[in-house]
XYZ file of C-alpha atoms in Angstrom:
133
model
C -2.873 12.466 2.471
C -4.892 11.929 4.858
C -1.945 13.989 7.040
C -1.280 16.521 5.229
C -4.647 17.617 5.072
C -4.608 16.937 9.444
C -1.528 18.697 9.128
C -1.462 21.221 6.525
C -5.096 22.376 7.989
C -5.101 22.379 11.247
C -1.941 24.457 10.526
C -3.546 27.053 8.470
C -6.509 27.733 10.337
C -4.517 28.707 13.243
C -2.853 30.845 12.073
C -5.597 31.693 10.013
C -7.424 32.107 13.903
C -4.582 34.293 14.704
C -4.512 36.884 11.980
C -7.964 36.886 12.111
C -8.457 36.764 8.875
C -12.015 35.608 8.446
C -14.912 37.659 10.529
C -17.095 35.616 10.251
C -14.028 32.189 11.940
C -16.376 30.289 9.105
C -13.392 30.183 7.075
C -11.924 28.672 9.740
C -14.068 26.167 10.878
C -14.619 24.867 7.491
C -10.364 24.306 7.702
C -10.199 23.109 11.131
C -13.418 19.984 10.139
C -11.394 19.212 7.972
C -7.917 19.145 9.917
C -10.878 16.757 12.545
C -11.546 14.404 9.821
C -7.935 14.256 8.522
C -6.568 13.551 12.717
C -9.527 10.382 12.462
C -8.309 8.478 8.879
C -4.610 9.693 10.144
C -5.022 7.827 13.250
C -7.136 5.003 11.290
C -3.868 5.188 9.282
C -1.477 4.660 11.652
C -3.640 2.157 13.400
C -2.882 0.180 9.968
C 0.737 0.498 10.084
C 1.158 -0.584 13.486
C -0.926 -4.082 12.681
C 2.098 -4.588 9.639
C 5.108 -4.351 12.009
C 5.326 -7.970 12.865
C 5.824 -8.252 9.262
C 8.950 -6.086 8.721
C 11.813 -8.021 9.292
C 14.968 -8.685 8.246
C 17.840 -11.621 9.958
C 18.192 -9.655 12.686
C 15.293 -7.641 14.190
C 11.811 -7.105 13.569
C 10.144 -3.294 13.340
C 8.246 -4.743 15.755
C 10.972 -4.982 18.805
C 12.318 -1.285 16.874
C 8.933 -0.162 18.288
C 8.125 -2.352 21.235
C 5.946 0.985 21.913
C 4.136 1.285 18.966
C 1.110 0.855 20.893
C 0.920 3.511 23.130
C 2.527 6.062 20.989
C -0.088 5.376 18.511
C -2.349 6.742 22.099
C -0.520 9.418 22.590
C -0.388 11.048 19.379
C -4.448 10.699 18.835
C -4.874 12.182 22.634
C -1.948 15.458 21.625
C -3.877 15.756 18.462
C -7.292 15.860 20.129
C -6.205 17.942 22.735
C -4.836 20.229 19.320
C -8.127 19.725 17.386
C -9.835 20.489 20.697
C -8.270 24.111 22.206
C -8.460 25.411 18.503
C -12.072 24.309 17.787
C -13.166 26.693 21.435
C -11.066 29.505 19.800
C -12.275 28.990 16.973
C -16.275 29.133 18.638
C -15.583 31.869 21.141
C -16.304 35.428 19.673
C -13.994 37.313 17.712
C -13.282 39.888 21.184
C -12.733 36.479 24.017
C -10.282 35.048 21.680
C -6.921 34.417 23.117
C -3.710 34.029 21.547
C -2.670 31.574 23.935
C -4.898 28.818 23.254
C -3.400 28.420 19.787
C 0.012 28.590 20.731
C -0.948 25.473 22.418
C -2.963 23.924 20.005
C -0.702 24.327 17.503
C 2.151 23.321 20.467
C 0.790 19.952 20.811
C -0.059 19.957 17.173
C 3.894 19.358 16.312
C 4.368 17.480 19.511
C 2.193 15.230 18.099
C 3.733 14.803 14.762
C 7.076 14.250 15.659
C 6.468 11.834 17.567
C 4.400 10.065 14.766
C 7.422 11.097 12.661
C 10.108 9.743 15.439
C 8.046 5.361 15.482
C 8.403 5.803 11.377
C 11.802 6.705 11.885
C 12.603 4.334 14.381
C 10.772 1.233 12.457
C 12.611 1.977 8.723
C 16.467 1.622 10.761
C 16.115 -2.424 9.727
C 16.248 -1.402 5.954
C 19.871 -0.478 6.824
C 20.514 -3.771 9.573
C 20.370 -6.293 6.112
C 22.928 -4.617 4.162
């Protein structure tokens, strides 16, 4: 659930900020605050998953061996997501006449790269399901 709040909250805030739906920027800041909270929860969930990777195994290989760089992937996810949130916050705080759609585009790209990275590690760790069959 935290992941959906982060992904959808950040995407919704970025799209609404680009469309300039909220003239006072209050609504965009509320969505962004939810996305920031969800991002912190998502990092905690991914860290807990990282500790459990050692127990996921079959007779051939363990998931921890398949995703050997999981702590690095998690750190990169946290940096990319924090960068996306920081850019989005900067855009939400600025006055409307000084906003740059380029910053919102970069925030979107950083968020999607972070999402893709962790989805990639998720699928790498679940390749063990088919090996024992």
